[in-house]
Short mmCIF file of C-alpha atoms in Angstrom, two decimals:
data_model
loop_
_atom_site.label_atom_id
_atom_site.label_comp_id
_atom_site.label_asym_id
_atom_site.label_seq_id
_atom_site.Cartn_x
_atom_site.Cartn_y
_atom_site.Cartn_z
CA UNK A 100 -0.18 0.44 25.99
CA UNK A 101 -2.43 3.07 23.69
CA UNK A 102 -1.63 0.24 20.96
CA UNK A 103 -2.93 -2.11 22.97
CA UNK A 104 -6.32 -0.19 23.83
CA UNK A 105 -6.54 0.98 20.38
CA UNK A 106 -6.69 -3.07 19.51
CA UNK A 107 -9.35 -3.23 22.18
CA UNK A 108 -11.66 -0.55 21.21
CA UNK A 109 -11.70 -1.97 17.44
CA UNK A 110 -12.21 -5.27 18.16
CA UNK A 111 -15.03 -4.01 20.41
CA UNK A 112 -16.59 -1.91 17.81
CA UNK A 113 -16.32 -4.61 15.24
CA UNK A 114 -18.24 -7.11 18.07
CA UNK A 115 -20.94 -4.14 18.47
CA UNK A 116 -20.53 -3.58 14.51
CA UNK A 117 -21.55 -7.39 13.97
CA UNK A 118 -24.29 -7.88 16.32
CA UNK A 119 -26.25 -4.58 14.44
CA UNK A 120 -25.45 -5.11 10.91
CA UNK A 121 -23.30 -8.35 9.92
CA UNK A 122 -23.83 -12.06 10.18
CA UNK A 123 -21.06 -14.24 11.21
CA UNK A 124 -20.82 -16.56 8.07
CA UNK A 125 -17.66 -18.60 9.33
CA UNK A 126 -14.80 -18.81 11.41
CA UNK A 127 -11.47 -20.18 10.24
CA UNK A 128 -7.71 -20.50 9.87
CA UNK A 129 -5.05 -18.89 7.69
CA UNK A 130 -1.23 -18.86 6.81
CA UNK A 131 1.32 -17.91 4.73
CA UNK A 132 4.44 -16.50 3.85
CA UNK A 133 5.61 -12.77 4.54
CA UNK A 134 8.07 -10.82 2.53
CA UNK A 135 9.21 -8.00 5.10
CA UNK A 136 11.40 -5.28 5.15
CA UNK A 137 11.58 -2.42 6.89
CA UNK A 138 11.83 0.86 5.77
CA UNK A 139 15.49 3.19 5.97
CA UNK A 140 16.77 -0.14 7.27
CA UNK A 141 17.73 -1.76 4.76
CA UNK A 142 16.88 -3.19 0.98
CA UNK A 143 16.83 -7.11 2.32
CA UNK A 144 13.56 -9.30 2.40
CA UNK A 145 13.06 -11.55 5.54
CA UNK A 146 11.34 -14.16 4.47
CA UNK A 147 9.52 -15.99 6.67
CA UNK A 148 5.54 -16.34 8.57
CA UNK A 149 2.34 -15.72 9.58
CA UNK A 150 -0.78 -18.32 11.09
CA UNK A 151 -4.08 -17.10 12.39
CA UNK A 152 -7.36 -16.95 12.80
CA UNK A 153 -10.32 -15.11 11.37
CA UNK A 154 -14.11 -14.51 11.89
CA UNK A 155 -16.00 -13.75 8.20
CA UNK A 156 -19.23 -11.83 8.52
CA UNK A 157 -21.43 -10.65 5.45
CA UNK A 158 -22.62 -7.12 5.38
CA UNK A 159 -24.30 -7.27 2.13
CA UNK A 160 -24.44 -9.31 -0.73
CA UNK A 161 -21.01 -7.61 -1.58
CA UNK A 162 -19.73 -6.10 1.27
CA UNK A 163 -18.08 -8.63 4.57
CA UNK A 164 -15.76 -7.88 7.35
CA UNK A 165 -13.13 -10.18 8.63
CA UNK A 166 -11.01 -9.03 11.99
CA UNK A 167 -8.00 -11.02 12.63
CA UNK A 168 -5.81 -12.06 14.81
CA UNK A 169 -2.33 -13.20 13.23
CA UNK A 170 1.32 -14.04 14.84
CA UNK A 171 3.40 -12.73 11.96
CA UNK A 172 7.46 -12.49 11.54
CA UNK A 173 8.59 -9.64 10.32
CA UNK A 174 11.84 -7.57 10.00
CA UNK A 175 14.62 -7.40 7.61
CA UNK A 176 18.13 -8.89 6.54
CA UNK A 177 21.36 -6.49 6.65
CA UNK A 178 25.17 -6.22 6.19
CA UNK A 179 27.23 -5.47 8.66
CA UNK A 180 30.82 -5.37 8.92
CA UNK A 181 30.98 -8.97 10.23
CA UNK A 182 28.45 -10.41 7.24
CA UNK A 183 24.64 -10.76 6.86
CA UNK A 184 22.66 -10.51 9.73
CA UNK A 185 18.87 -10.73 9.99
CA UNK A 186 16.28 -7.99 12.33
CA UNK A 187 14.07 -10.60 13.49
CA UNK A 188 10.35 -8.43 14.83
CA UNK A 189 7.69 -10.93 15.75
CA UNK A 190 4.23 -9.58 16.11
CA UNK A 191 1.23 -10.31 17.01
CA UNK A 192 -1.51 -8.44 13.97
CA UNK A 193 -4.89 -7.54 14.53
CA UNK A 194 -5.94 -6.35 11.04
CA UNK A 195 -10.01 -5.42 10.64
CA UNK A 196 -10.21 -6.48 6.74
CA UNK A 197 -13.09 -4.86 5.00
CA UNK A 198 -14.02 -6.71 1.66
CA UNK A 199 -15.75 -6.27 -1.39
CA UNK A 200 -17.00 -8.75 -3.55
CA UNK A 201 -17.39 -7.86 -7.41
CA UNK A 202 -18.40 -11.87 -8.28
CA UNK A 203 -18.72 -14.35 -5.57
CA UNK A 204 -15.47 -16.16 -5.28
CA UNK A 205 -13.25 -12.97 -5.63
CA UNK A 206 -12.68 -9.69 -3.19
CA UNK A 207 -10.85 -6.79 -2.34
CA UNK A 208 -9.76 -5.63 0.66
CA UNK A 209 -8.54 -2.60 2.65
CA UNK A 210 -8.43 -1.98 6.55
CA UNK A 211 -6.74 -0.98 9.56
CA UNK A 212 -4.14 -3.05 11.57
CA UNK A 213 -2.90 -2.80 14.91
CA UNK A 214 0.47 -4.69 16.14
CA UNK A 215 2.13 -5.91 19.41
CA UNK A 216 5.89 -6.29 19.37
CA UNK A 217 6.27 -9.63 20.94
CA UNK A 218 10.17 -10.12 20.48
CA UNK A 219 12.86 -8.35 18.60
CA UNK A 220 15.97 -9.91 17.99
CA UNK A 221 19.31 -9.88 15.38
CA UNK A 222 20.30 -13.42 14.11
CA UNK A 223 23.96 -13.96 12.79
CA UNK A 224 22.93 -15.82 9.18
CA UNK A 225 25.65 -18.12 9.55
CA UNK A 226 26.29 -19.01 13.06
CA UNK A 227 22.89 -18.54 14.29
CA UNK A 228 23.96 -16.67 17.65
CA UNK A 229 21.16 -13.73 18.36
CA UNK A 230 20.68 -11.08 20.81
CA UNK A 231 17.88 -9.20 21.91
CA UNK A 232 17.30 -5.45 20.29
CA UNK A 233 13.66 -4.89 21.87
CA UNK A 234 14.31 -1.49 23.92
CA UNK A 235 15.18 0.15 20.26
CA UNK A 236 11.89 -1.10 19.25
CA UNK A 237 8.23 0.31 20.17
CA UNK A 238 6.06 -2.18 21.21
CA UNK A 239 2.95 -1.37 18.94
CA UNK A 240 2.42 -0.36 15.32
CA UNK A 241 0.18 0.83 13.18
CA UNK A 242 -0.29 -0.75 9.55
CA UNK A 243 -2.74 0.10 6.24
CA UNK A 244 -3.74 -3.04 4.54
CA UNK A 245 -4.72 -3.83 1.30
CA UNK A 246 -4.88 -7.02 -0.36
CA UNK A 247 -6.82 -9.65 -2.82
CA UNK A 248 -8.41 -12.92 -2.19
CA UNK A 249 -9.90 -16.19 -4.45
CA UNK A 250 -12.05 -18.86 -3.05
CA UNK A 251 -11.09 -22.10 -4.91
CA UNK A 252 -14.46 -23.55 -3.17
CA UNK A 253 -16.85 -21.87 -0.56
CA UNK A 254 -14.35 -23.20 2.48
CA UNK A 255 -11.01 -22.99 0.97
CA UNK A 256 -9.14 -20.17 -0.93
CA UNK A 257 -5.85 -18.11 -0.97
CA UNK A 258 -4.71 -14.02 -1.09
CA UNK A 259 -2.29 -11.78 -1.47
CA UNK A 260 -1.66 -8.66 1.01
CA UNK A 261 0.33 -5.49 1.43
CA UNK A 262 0.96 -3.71 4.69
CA UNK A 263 2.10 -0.46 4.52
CA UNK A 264 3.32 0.56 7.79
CA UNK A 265 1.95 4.27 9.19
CA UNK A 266 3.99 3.87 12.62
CA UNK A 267 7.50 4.93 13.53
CA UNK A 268 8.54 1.58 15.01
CA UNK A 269 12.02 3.04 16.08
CA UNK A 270 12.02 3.92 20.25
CA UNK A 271 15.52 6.50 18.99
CA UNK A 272 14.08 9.77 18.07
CA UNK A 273 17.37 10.04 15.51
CA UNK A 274 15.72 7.11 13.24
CA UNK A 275 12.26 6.39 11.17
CA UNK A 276 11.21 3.09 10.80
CA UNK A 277 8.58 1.40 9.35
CA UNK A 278 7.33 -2.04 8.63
CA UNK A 279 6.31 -2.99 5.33
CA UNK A 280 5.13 -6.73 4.67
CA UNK A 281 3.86 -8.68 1.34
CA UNK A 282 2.07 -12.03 2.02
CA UNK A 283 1.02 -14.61 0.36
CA UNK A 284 -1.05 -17.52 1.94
CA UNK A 285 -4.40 -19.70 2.42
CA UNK A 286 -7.49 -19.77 4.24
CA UNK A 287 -9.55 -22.57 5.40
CA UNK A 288 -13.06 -21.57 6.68
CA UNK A 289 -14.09 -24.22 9.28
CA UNK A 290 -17.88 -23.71 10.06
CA UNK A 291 -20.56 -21.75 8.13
CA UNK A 292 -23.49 -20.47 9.92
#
């Protein structure tokens, strides 16, 4: 629940943020593909998703800030005794992206991100079968994100991004968890103001 006001109060500030000192330049979608693990778990990438959507607003001439709102798949793959199996934690992201902008079609970013566990499951890798984990899972995190972006033309580009997880994600006080995610994706903006 704190996760969940946390969420609120940013994306509040941000609103207040924008109406006093940023323009809303666009609004748009973006995707990709997340390489997740998660920390003390285990060395295996889950590969798998994210889709969203984003508002853009311009600061400066160099300076924007884009909050978010992503579903993203995260997790990790293991062994166990009975073969590969796959921690399968779905999340819905709300990362607040602040971005620099050395030349125009390439920036920088870093900023906060907030998380709500929406499932948390292990997969079998070769049968399929799953069961739920969720109550050894906390239902919010906390993530530090930094990343790089291109714009091929004014509406269209792509990015890379890290998220280094800050939260223990792990409900058993015996265990430290934490989510770490590469991505790789593209945005389309769809309306410039």
């Amino acid at each position: 629940m704190k996760k969940i006001i946390m969420a609120a109060v940013m994306l509040g500030g941000i609103t207040l943020f924008n109406n006093t000192y940023a323009q809303v330049e666009a609004v748009g979608i973006k995707g990709g593909i997340n390489f997740a693990n998660v920390s003390n778990f285990g060395n295996n990438t889950r590969v798998a998703g994210n889709v969203g959507f984003f508002v853009h607003a311009q600061i400066n001439k160099n300076w924007c800030v884009q909050p978010e709102i992503l579903y993203s798949a995260e997790g990790a793959r293991f062994m166990s005794t009975n073969g590969e199996r796959t921690l399968a934690l779905n999340y819905v992201q709300v990362p607040v992206m602040f971005q620099y902008f050395p030349v125009k079609q390439l920036y920088l970013e870093l900023g906060p991100q907030v998380g709500l566990l929406t499932n948390a499951d292990v997969k079998n890798t070769n049968n399929g079968n799953k069961y739920s984990v969720s109550d050894g899972y906390k239902k919010g995190d906390v993530d530090l994100n930094v990343g790089i972006g291109v714009k091929a033309t004014p509406n269209v580009g792509i990015f890379a991004r890290y998220s280094f997880g800050l939260a223990n994600i792990s409900t058993d006080n015996n265990y430290t968890y934490h989510n770490n995610v590469g991505q790789v994706g593209a945005f389309i903006r769809f309306a410039r103001y």
